[in-house]
CSV table of C-alpha atoms in Angstrom, one decimal:
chain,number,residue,atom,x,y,z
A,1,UNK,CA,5.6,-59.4,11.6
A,2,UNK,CA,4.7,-58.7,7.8
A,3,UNK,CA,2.2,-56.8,6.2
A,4,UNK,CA,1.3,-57.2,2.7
A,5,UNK,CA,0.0,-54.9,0.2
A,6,UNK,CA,0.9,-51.2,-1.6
A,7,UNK,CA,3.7,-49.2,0.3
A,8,UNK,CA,2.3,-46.1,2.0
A,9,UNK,CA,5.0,-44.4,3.8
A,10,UNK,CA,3.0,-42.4,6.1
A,11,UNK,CA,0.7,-45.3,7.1
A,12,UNK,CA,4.4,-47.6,7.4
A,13,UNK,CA,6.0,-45.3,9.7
A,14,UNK,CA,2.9,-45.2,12.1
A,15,UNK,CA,2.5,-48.5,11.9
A,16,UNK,CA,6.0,-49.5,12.5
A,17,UNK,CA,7.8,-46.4,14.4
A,18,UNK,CA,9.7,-47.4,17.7
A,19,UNK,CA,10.3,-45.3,20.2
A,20,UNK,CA,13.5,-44.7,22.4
A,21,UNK,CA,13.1,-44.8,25.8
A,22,UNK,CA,16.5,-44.6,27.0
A,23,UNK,CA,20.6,-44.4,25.5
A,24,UNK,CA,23.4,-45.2,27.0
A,25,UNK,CA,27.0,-44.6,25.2
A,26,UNK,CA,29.2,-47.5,25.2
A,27,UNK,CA,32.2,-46.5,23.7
A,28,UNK,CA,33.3,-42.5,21.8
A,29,UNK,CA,36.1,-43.2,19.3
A,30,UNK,CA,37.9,-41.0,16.8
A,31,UNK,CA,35.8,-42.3,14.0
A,32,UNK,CA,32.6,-44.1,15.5
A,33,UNK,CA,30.7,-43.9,19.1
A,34,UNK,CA,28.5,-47.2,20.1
A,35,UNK,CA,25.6,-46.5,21.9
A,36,UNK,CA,22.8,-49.3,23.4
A,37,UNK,CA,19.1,-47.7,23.0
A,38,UNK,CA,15.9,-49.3,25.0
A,39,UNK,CA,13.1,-49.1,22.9
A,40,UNK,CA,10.1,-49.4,22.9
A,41,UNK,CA,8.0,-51.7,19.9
A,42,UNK,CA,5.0,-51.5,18.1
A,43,UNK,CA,3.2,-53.8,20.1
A,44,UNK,CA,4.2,-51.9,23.3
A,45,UNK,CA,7.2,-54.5,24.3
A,46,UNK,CA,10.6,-53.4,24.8
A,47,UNK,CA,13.8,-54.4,22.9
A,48,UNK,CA,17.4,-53.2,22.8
A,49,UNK,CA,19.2,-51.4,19.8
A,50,UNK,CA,22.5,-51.3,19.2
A,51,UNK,CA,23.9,-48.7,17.4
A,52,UNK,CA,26.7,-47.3,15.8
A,53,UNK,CA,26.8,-43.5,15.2
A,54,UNK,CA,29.2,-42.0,12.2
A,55,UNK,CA,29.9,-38.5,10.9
A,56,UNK,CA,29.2,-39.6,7.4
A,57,UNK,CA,31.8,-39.8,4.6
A,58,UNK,CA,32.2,-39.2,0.8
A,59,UNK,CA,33.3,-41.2,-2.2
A,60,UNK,CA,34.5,-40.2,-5.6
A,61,UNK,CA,34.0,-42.2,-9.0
A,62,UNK,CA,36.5,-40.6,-11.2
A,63,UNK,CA,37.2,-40.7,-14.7
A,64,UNK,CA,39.8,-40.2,-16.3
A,65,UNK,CA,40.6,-41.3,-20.0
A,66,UNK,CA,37.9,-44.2,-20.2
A,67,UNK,CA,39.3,-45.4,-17.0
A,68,UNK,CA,38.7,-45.0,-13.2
A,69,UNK,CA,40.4,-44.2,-10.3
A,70,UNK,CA,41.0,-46.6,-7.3
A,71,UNK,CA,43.0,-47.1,-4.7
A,72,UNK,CA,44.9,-50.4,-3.0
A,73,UNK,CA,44.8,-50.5,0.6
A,74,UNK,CA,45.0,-52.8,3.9
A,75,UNK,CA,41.6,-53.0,5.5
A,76,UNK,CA,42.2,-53.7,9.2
A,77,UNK,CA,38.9,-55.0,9.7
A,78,UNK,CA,38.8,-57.3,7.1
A,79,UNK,CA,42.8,-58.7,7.3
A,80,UNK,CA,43.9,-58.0,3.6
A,81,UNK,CA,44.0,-55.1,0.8
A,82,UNK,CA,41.2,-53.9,-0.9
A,83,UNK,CA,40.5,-52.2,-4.1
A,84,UNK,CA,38.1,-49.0,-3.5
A,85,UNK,CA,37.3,-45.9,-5.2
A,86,UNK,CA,38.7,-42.7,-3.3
A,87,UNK,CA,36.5,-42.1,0.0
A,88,UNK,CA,36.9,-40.7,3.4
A,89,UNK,CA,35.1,-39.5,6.1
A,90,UNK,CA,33.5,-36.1,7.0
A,91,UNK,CA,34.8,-33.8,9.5
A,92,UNK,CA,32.6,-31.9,11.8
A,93,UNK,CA,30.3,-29.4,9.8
A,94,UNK,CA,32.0,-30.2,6.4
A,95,UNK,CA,29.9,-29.7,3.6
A,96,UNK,CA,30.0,-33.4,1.6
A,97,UNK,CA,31.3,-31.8,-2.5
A,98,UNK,CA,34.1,-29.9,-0.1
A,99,UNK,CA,35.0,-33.1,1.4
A,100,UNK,CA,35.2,-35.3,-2.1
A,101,UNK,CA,36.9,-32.6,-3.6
A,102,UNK,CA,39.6,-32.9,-0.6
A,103,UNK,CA,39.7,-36.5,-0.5
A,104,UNK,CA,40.1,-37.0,-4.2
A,105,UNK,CA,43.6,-35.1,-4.4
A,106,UNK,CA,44.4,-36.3,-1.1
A,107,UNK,CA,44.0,-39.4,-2.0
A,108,UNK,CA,44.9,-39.4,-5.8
A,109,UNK,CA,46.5,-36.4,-6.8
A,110,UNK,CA,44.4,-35.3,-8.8
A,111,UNK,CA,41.9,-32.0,-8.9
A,112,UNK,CA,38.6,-32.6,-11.2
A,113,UNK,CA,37.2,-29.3,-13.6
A,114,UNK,CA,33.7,-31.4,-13.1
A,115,UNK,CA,32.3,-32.8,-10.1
A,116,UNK,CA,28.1,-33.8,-9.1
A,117,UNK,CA,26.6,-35.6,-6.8
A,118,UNK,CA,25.1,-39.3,-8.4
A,119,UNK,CA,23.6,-40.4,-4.9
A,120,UNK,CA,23.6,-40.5,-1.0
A,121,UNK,CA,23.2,-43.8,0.5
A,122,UNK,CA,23.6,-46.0,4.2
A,123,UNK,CA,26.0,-48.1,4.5
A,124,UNK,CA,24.3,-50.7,7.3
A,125,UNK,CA,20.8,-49.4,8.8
A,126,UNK,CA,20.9,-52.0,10.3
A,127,UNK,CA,22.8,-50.9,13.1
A,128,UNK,CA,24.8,-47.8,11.8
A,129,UNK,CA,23.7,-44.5,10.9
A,130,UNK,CA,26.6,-44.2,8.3
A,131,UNK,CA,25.9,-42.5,5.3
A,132,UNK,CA,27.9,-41.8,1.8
A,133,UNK,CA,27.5,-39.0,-0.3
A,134,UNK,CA,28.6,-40.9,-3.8
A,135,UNK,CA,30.0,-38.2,-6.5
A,136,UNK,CA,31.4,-38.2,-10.1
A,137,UNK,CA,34.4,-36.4,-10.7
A,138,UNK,CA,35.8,-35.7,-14.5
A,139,UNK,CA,38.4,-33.7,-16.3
A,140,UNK,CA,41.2,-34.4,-14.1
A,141,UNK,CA,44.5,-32.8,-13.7
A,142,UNK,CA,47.4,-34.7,-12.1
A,143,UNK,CA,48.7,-33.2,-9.1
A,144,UNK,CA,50.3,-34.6,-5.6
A,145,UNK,CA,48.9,-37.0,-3.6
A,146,UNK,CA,48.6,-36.5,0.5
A,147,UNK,CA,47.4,-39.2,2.1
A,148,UNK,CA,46.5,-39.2,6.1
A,149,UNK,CA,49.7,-40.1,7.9
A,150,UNK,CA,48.6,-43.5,8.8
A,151,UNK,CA,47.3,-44.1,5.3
A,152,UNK,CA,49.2,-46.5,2.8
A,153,UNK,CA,47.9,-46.1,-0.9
A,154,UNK,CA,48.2,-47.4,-4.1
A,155,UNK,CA,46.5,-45.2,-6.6
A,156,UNK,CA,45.5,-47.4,-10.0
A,157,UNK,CA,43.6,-46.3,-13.2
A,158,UNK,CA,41.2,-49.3,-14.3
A,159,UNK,CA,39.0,-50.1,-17.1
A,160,UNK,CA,35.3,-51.4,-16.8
A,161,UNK,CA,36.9,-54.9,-17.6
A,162,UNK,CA,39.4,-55.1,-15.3
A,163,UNK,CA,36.7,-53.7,-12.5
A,164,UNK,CA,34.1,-56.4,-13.1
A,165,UNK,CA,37.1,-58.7,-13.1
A,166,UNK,CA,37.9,-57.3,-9.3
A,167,UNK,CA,34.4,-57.9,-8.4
A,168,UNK,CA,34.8,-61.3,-9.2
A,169,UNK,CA,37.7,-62.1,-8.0
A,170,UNK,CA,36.8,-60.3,-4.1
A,171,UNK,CA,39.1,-57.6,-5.3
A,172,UNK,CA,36.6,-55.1,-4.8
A,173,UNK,CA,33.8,-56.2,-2.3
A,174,UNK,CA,33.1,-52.9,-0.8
A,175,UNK,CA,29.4,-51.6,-1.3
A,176,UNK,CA,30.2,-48.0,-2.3
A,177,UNK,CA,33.0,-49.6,-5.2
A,178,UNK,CA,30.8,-52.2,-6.7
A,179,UNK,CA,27.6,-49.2,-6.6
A,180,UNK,CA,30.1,-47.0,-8.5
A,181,UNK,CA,31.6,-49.4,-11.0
A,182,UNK,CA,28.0,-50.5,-11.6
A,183,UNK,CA,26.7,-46.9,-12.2
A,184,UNK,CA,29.3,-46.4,-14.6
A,185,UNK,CA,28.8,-49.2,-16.6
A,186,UNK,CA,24.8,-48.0,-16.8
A,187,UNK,CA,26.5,-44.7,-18.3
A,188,UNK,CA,28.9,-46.6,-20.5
A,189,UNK,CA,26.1,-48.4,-21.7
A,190,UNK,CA,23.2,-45.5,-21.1
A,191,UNK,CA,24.8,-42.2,-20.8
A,192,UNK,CA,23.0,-41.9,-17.8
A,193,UNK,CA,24.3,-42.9,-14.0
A,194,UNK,CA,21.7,-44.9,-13.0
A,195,UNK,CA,19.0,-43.0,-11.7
A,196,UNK,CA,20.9,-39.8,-12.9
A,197,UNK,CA,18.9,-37.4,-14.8
């Protein structure tokens, strides 16, 4: 069912809320729990949600000499390596500029003099409540890189070139990547992130 006409959020969310009726969990995992929700519809039926629930994670776009910072790695879920800016999840209570400071050296080796959030955005609202905080990290210093123990990295430094070229090429077909290497191109070109400032 469609409506046309001007957004207005308030009159939207009325007309459109659903409301849970019941939840049950499916399955608790170290990184994701699955839950089934009744709910309830607009025009009084009932439906079923499924939904996965997510701590929430962080992701870096750094710079570093006209060049960012990415990282190769196997994606289970997908069956082959992909080419992603440094990222990782939130633990419990962690506030999101701690955690990207953390995952960057982890993840990198390096430490930034500069860091600011650009955006914070879901990943699938479709059925996930995921959501990444996306930051800018510059003036980097080369330290050590500590990956998670079941982690396997391959840090690289890339131009804007060579990032568009991964796009096209499937390299990099992750959301949060081709969001950063697109809002860095808009600075390259703007001086401004995006929506930044």
């Amino acid at each position: 069912m469609s409506h046309s006409g001007s957004y207005n959020r308030e009159s939207s969310e009325h007309m459109l809320n659903e409301t849970t009726l019941s939840t049950t969990s499916v399955f608790e995992g170290k990184i994701i729990s699955l839950q089934v929700d009744t709910v309830r519809l607009p025009d009084g039926q009932t439906a079923t949600r499924e939904v996965v629930r997510h701590p929430g994670a962080v992701a870096i776009l750094a710079i570093k000499d006209d060049k960012i910072l990415m990282v190769d790695q196997f994606r289970q879920p997908l069956g082959r390596c992909e080419v992603e800016i440094p990222a990782g999840k939130l633990e419990r209570g962690e506030d999101p500029l701690e955690a990207a400071k953390r995952e960057l050296e982890e993840e990198t080796g390096y430490t930034c003099g500069s860091i600011r959030k650009l955006h914070a955005f879901y990943t699938s609202p479709g059925f996930a409540d995921e959501i990444i905080h996306l930051y800018v990290a510059e003036d980097l210093s080369k330290g050590e890189m500590n990956p998670d123990e079941d982690e396997f990295l391959e840090l690289m430094e890339i131009t804007l070139d060579e990032a568009n070229a991964l796009i096209r090429e499937t390299r990099i077909s992750d959301a949060k990547t081709i969001l950063a290497v697109y809002a860095w191109q808009a600075y390259k070109l703007t001086g401004k992130f995006g929506y930044d400032g």
